[in-house]
Amino acid sequence: MDLTLTTREVGGRTVVAVGGEIDVYTAPKLRDTITELVAAGTYDIIIDMEQVEFLDSTGLGVLVGGLKKVRAHDGSLHLICNQDRLLKIFRITGLAKVFTIHESADAALA
């Protein structure tokens, strides 16, 4: 399974729609995208994970790294995730308390 990334601007924030699997093989692609956005001066990022089918510890590490990058510029990195199996991973790891997780794009952009 491959990883698809689509980036769009919505109301001054950048939404990165992620599809497929975020694992040891594909996570660097997401990390590079976040790094490029921050380098270009984008510090308010929303990662849309509604189409993510699998997430491993490497993927979690990329998300945490992205959060650190934007926070260094007083920015934010929010997640859109409504899949129980992924939300369970965030709860078990304690990252549900670290990230702001929204049920939908509408909620994230409100």
XYZ file of N, CA, C and O in Angstrom:
440
model
N 0.838 -1.185 0.000
C 0.000 0.000 0.000
C 0.880 1.244 0.000
O 1.862 1.311 0.719
N 0.500 2.202 -0.803
C 1.275 3.433 -0.907
C 0.612 4.519 -0.070
O -0.478 4.344 0.467
N 1.279 5.634 0.001
C 0.778 6.784 0.746
C 0.456 7.890 -0.241
O 1.269 8.206 -1.109
N -0.743 8.470 -0.118
C -1.092 9.618 -0.952
C -1.189 10.849 -0.067
O -1.685 10.779 1.060
N -0.684 11.947 -0.579
C -0.711 13.217 0.143
C -1.262 14.295 -0.786
O -0.780 14.461 -1.898
N -2.267 15.012 -0.305
C -2.841 16.116 -1.059
C -2.879 17.323 -0.135
O -3.387 17.229 0.985
N -2.336 18.434 -0.602
C -2.271 19.631 0.221
C -3.180 20.711 -0.358
O -3.191 20.925 -1.570
N -3.939 21.374 0.532
C -4.795 22.479 0.085
C -4.864 23.556 1.171
O -4.680 23.259 2.348
N -5.085 24.773 0.734
C -5.209 25.899 1.655
C -6.684 26.140 1.942
O -7.501 26.196 1.017
N -7.026 26.277 3.228
C -8.404 26.579 3.613
C -8.361 27.614 4.730
O -7.886 27.330 5.826
N -8.827 28.805 4.433
C -8.915 29.847 5.451
C -7.625 30.144 6.175
O -7.613 30.300 7.390
N -6.523 30.210 5.443
C -5.237 30.554 6.048
C -4.522 29.382 6.706
O -3.444 29.540 7.255
N -5.138 28.207 6.658
C -4.492 27.014 7.206
C -4.264 26.011 6.083
O -4.953 26.027 5.074
N -3.302 25.156 6.270
C -2.981 24.149 5.266
C -3.491 22.792 5.735
O -3.171 22.360 6.833
N -4.295 22.168 4.880
C -4.816 20.836 5.176
C -4.047 19.831 4.322
O -3.977 19.964 3.101
N -3.455 18.842 4.978
C -2.757 17.767 4.284
C -3.628 16.518 4.422
O -3.755 15.961 5.515
N -4.245 16.111 3.311
C -5.070 14.904 3.317
C -4.167 13.709 3.057
O -3.445 13.673 2.061
N -4.204 12.751 3.974
C -3.339 11.579 3.895
C -4.202 10.353 3.626
O -5.245 10.175 4.243
N -3.751 9.527 2.693
C -4.471 8.298 2.399
C -3.517 7.123 2.347
O -2.353 7.269 1.978
N -4.007 5.948 2.741
C -3.184 4.745 2.679
C -2.592 4.397 4.025
O -3.245 4.538 5.050
N -1.349 3.952 4.010
C -0.686 3.485 5.216
C 0.493 4.392 5.571
O 1.306 4.719 4.719
N 0.554 4.773 6.848
C 1.695 5.542 7.345
C 2.535 4.566 8.163
O 2.190 4.233 9.293
N 3.605 4.086 7.539
C 4.459 3.109 8.206
C 5.927 3.452 7.982
O 6.257 4.514 7.470
N 6.798 2.527 8.355
C 8.241 2.771 8.281
C 8.689 3.117 6.857
O 9.651 3.860 6.671
N 7.977 2.616 5.859
C 8.358 2.863 4.464
C 7.807 4.177 3.915
O 8.447 4.828 3.097
N 6.600 4.550 4.358
C 5.946 5.728 3.773
C 6.032 6.977 4.646
O 5.850 8.085 4.158
N 6.316 6.809 5.931
C 6.352 7.952 6.851
C 7.315 9.061 6.425
O 7.002 10.244 6.591
N 8.492 8.721 5.851
C 9.387 9.808 5.427
C 8.745 10.762 4.411
O 9.054 11.954 4.408
N 7.837 10.265 3.596
C 7.141 11.114 2.627
C 6.292 12.174 3.353
O 6.295 13.348 2.988
N 5.588 11.750 4.401
C 4.787 12.684 5.198
C 5.699 13.651 5.949
O 5.440 14.855 5.986
N 6.786 13.140 6.529
C 7.733 14.002 7.246
C 8.292 15.081 6.319
O 8.373 16.247 6.687
N 8.663 14.682 5.098
C 9.210 15.643 4.137
C 8.190 16.711 3.784
O 8.529 17.887 3.652
N 6.934 16.314 3.630
C 5.876 17.279 3.308
C 5.716 18.293 4.433
O 5.650 19.501 4.184
N 5.674 17.812 5.680
C 5.541 18.724 6.821
C 6.761 19.638 6.917
O 6.632 20.851 7.121
N 7.944 19.078 6.731
C 9.185 19.866 6.793
C 9.186 20.960 5.734
O 9.557 22.107 6.019
N 8.763 20.629 4.520
C 8.714 21.618 3.430
C 7.702 22.720 3.729
O 7.968 23.900 3.455
N 6.551 22.360 4.291
C 5.543 23.367 4.636
C 6.083 24.338 5.680
O 5.945 25.562 5.536
N 6.712 23.802 6.723
C 7.259 24.655 7.784
C 8.380 25.538 7.231
O 8.460 26.727 7.531
N 9.232 24.958 6.385
C 10.323 25.739 5.781
C 9.785 26.875 4.914
O 10.417 27.919 4.789
N 8.584 26.674 4.335
C 7.965 27.702 3.484
C 7.162 28.712 4.299
O 6.531 29.610 3.740
N 7.175 28.570 5.638
C 6.483 29.538 6.485
C 5.059 29.153 6.847
O 4.288 29.984 7.316
N 4.690 27.902 6.661
C 3.357 27.428 7.031
C 3.447 26.789 8.406
O 4.131 25.783 8.577
N 2.752 27.395 9.390
C 2.860 26.918 10.761
C 1.537 26.440 11.346
O 1.510 25.979 12.487
N 0.441 26.569 10.613
C -0.851 26.065 11.057
C -1.287 24.975 10.084
O -1.764 25.256 8.988
N -1.085 23.736 10.515
C -1.288 22.580 9.642
C -2.351 21.669 10.238
O -2.388 21.444 11.452
N -3.203 21.152 9.370
C -4.201 20.158 9.759
C -3.912 18.899 8.949
O -3.862 18.951 7.724
N -3.700 17.789 9.643
C -3.465 16.510 8.975
C -4.798 15.751 8.952
O -5.315 15.379 10.008
N -5.343 15.555 7.760
C -6.616 14.846 7.590
C -6.312 13.358 7.411
O -5.801 12.937 6.380
N -6.656 12.576 8.434
C -6.334 11.148 8.435
C -7.550 10.269 8.166
O -7.535 9.074 8.457
N -8.595 10.842 7.595
C -9.827 10.082 7.365
C -9.636 8.901 6.412
O -10.353 7.918 6.497
N -8.647 8.980 5.509
C -8.404 7.903 4.544
C -7.199 7.039 4.903
O -6.738 6.250 4.093
N -6.687 7.214 6.125
C -5.543 6.411 6.564
C -6.039 5.039 7.000
O -6.966 4.926 7.795
N -5.410 4.003 6.463
C -5.823 2.641 6.772
C -4.948 1.988 7.836
O -5.366 1.037 8.491
N -3.717 2.504 8.003
C -2.784 1.905 8.955
C -1.816 2.968 9.446
O -1.390 3.827 8.675
N -1.481 2.904 10.731
C -0.547 3.853 11.329
C 0.334 3.080 12.308
O -0.179 2.401 13.198
N 1.666 3.175 12.122
C 2.562 2.504 13.065
C 3.346 3.541 13.867
O 3.114 4.744 13.753
N 4.273 3.051 14.685
C 5.027 3.946 15.568
C 5.870 4.952 14.790
O 6.090 6.067 15.260
N 6.325 4.572 13.606
C 7.094 5.509 12.782
C 6.207 6.685 12.381
O 6.630 7.834 12.419
N 4.979 6.379 12.006
C 4.023 7.424 11.647
C 3.718 8.334 12.820
O 3.644 9.555 12.672
N 3.552 7.745 13.998
C 3.321 8.554 15.198
C 4.503 9.479 15.446
O 4.328 10.647 15.789
N 5.712 8.949 15.252
C 6.913 9.758 15.437
C 6.967 10.943 14.485
O 7.374 12.047 14.870
N 6.533 10.722 13.248
C 6.506 11.815 12.264
C 5.508 12.888 12.692
O 5.786 14.088 12.595
N 4.345 12.476 13.195
C 3.344 13.445 13.646
C 3.845 14.247 14.844
O 3.680 15.468 14.894
N 4.489 13.569 15.791
C 5.049 14.263 16.956
C 6.152 15.226 16.515
O 6.229 16.371 16.973
N 7.003 14.776 15.589
C 8.060 15.647 15.062
C 7.483 16.868 14.361
O 7.998 17.982 14.501
N 6.414 16.667 13.609
C 5.749 17.782 12.933
C 5.175 18.768 13.935
O 5.271 19.986 13.755
N 4.594 18.251 15.004
C 4.044 19.108 16.052
C 5.148 19.960 16.675
O 4.979 21.162 16.877
N 6.296 19.355 16.935
C 7.428 20.103 17.505
C 7.900 21.189 16.547
O 8.229 22.300 16.978
N 7.922 20.865 15.243
C 8.376 21.853 14.246
C 7.469 23.082 14.219
O 7.953 24.214 14.203
N 6.146 22.870 14.200
C 5.242 24.024 14.118
C 5.182 24.782 15.439
O 5.067 26.007 15.445
N 5.293 24.068 16.553
C 5.271 24.746 17.860
C 6.486 25.634 18.048
O 6.423 26.630 18.778
N 7.597 25.297 17.397
C 8.793 26.132 17.470
C 8.534 27.510 16.863
O 9.255 28.464 17.130
N 7.483 27.606 16.048
C 7.093 28.874 15.410
C 5.738 29.349 15.927
O 5.032 30.091 15.242
N 5.354 28.914 17.120
C 4.055 29.231 17.717
C 2.890 28.815 16.822
O 1.848 29.475 16.798
N 3.069 27.724 16.103
C 2.022 27.224 15.221
C 1.241 26.086 15.857
O 1.365 25.824 17.050
N 0.441 25.428 15.024
C -0.368 24.313 15.525
C -0.426 23.204 14.481
O -0.331 23.459 13.276
N -0.559 21.984 14.966
C -0.755 20.836 14.096
C -1.936 20.054 14.669
O -1.837 19.497 15.751
N -3.069 20.121 13.982
C -4.272 19.425 14.417
C -4.485 18.207 13.529
O -4.019 18.172 12.391
N -5.210 17.241 14.051
C -5.507 16.020 13.310
C -7.010 15.898 13.089
O -7.806 16.282 13.944
N -7.371 15.352 11.930
C -8.754 14.949 11.676
C -8.732 13.425 11.653
O -8.059 12.824 10.815
N -9.431 12.828 12.594
C -9.436 11.368 12.690
C -10.735 10.926 13.346
O -11.074 11.393 14.430
N -11.462 10.049 12.665
C -12.716 9.555 13.228
C -12.787 8.025 13.204
O -13.851 7.450 13.369
N -11.659 7.388 13.006
C -11.618 5.936 12.952
C -11.206 5.390 14.326
O -10.140 5.723 14.842
N -12.045 4.542 14.870
C -11.793 4.018 16.217
C -10.439 3.340 16.355
O -9.752 3.505 17.361
N -10.031 2.575 15.343
C -8.760 1.843 15.471
C -7.563 2.797 15.533
O -6.586 2.508 16.210
N -7.655 3.937 14.851
C -6.567 4.914 14.932
C -6.665 5.723 16.223
O -5.644 5.994 16.873
N -7.882 6.102 16.601
C -8.061 6.861 17.840
C -7.574 6.053 19.039
O -7.010 6.610 19.984
N -7.761 4.736 18.987
C -7.299 3.860 20.057
C -5.777 3.944 20.204
O -5.254 3.972 21.326
N -5.067 4.011 19.089
C -3.606 4.145 19.116
C -3.209 5.442 19.818
O -2.312 5.454 20.664
N -3.908 6.538 19.488
C -3.600 7.822 20.133
C -3.905 7.777 21.632
O -3.159 8.334 22.430
N -4.996 7.101 22.017
C -5.338 6.993 23.440
C -4.315 6.139 24.194
O -3.841 6.527 25.265
N -3.967 4.977 23.642
C -3.035 4.054 24.307
C -1.666 4.697 24.513
O -1.035 4.519 25.553
N -1.216 5.451 23.527
C 0.113 6.074 23.605
C 0.113 7.372 24.406
O 1.167 7.951 24.663
N -1.070 7.859 24.774
C -1.165 9.127 25.495
C -1.139 10.337 24.574
O -1.219 11.475 25.025
N -1.027 10.090 23.266
C -0.938 11.210 22.321
C -2.287 11.887 22.079
O -2.336 12.981 21.527
N -3.372 11.271 22.533
C -4.683 11.916 22.425
C -4.713 13.184 23.279
O -5.483 14.104 23.012
N -3.842 13.230 24.299
C -3.762 14.421 25.157
C -2.803 15.459 24.586
O -2.823 16.611 24.989
N -1.961 15.039 23.646
C -0.954 15.924 23.063
C -1.508 16.640 21.828
O -1.294 17.834 21.641
N -2.237 15.891 21.006
C -2.795 16.445 19.774
C -4.234 16.893 19.974
O -4.968 16.302 20.763
N -4.625 17.919 19.226
C -6.035 18.271 19.126
C -6.584 17.448 17.972
O -6.130 17.593 16.833
N -7.533 16.555 18.289
C -8.077 15.652 17.285
C -9.541 15.999 17.030
O -10.344 16.045 17.967
N -9.856 16.250 15.770
C -11.216 16.619 15.362
C -11.888 15.450 14.641
O -11.222 14.646 13.996
N -13.219 15.397 14.737
C -13.992 14.335 14.092
C -14.107 14.526 12.579
O -14.267 13.566 11.840
N -14.075 15.790 12.131
C -14.290 16.073 10.708
C -13.529 17.324 10.296
O -13.081 18.098 11.137
N -13.428 17.519 8.985
C -12.767 18.720 8.457
C -13.527 19.971 8.878
O -12.921 20.979 9.202
N -14.854 19.887 8.869
C -15.663 21.041 9.291
C -15.335 21.460 10.726
O -15.196 22.647 11.012
N -15.213 20.474 11.602
C -14.900 20.765 13.006
C -13.486 21.359 13.123
O -13.267 22.287 13.911
N -12.553 20.830 12.351
C -11.168 21.312 12.418
C -11.047 22.746 11.911
O -10.214 23.513 12.390
N -11.866 23.087 10.951
C -11.761 24.412 10.320
C -12.702 25.440 10.946
O -12.666 26.607 10.581
N -13.494 25.013 11.908
C -14.466 25.927 12.543
C -13.770 26.971 13.391
O -12.704 26.795 13.888
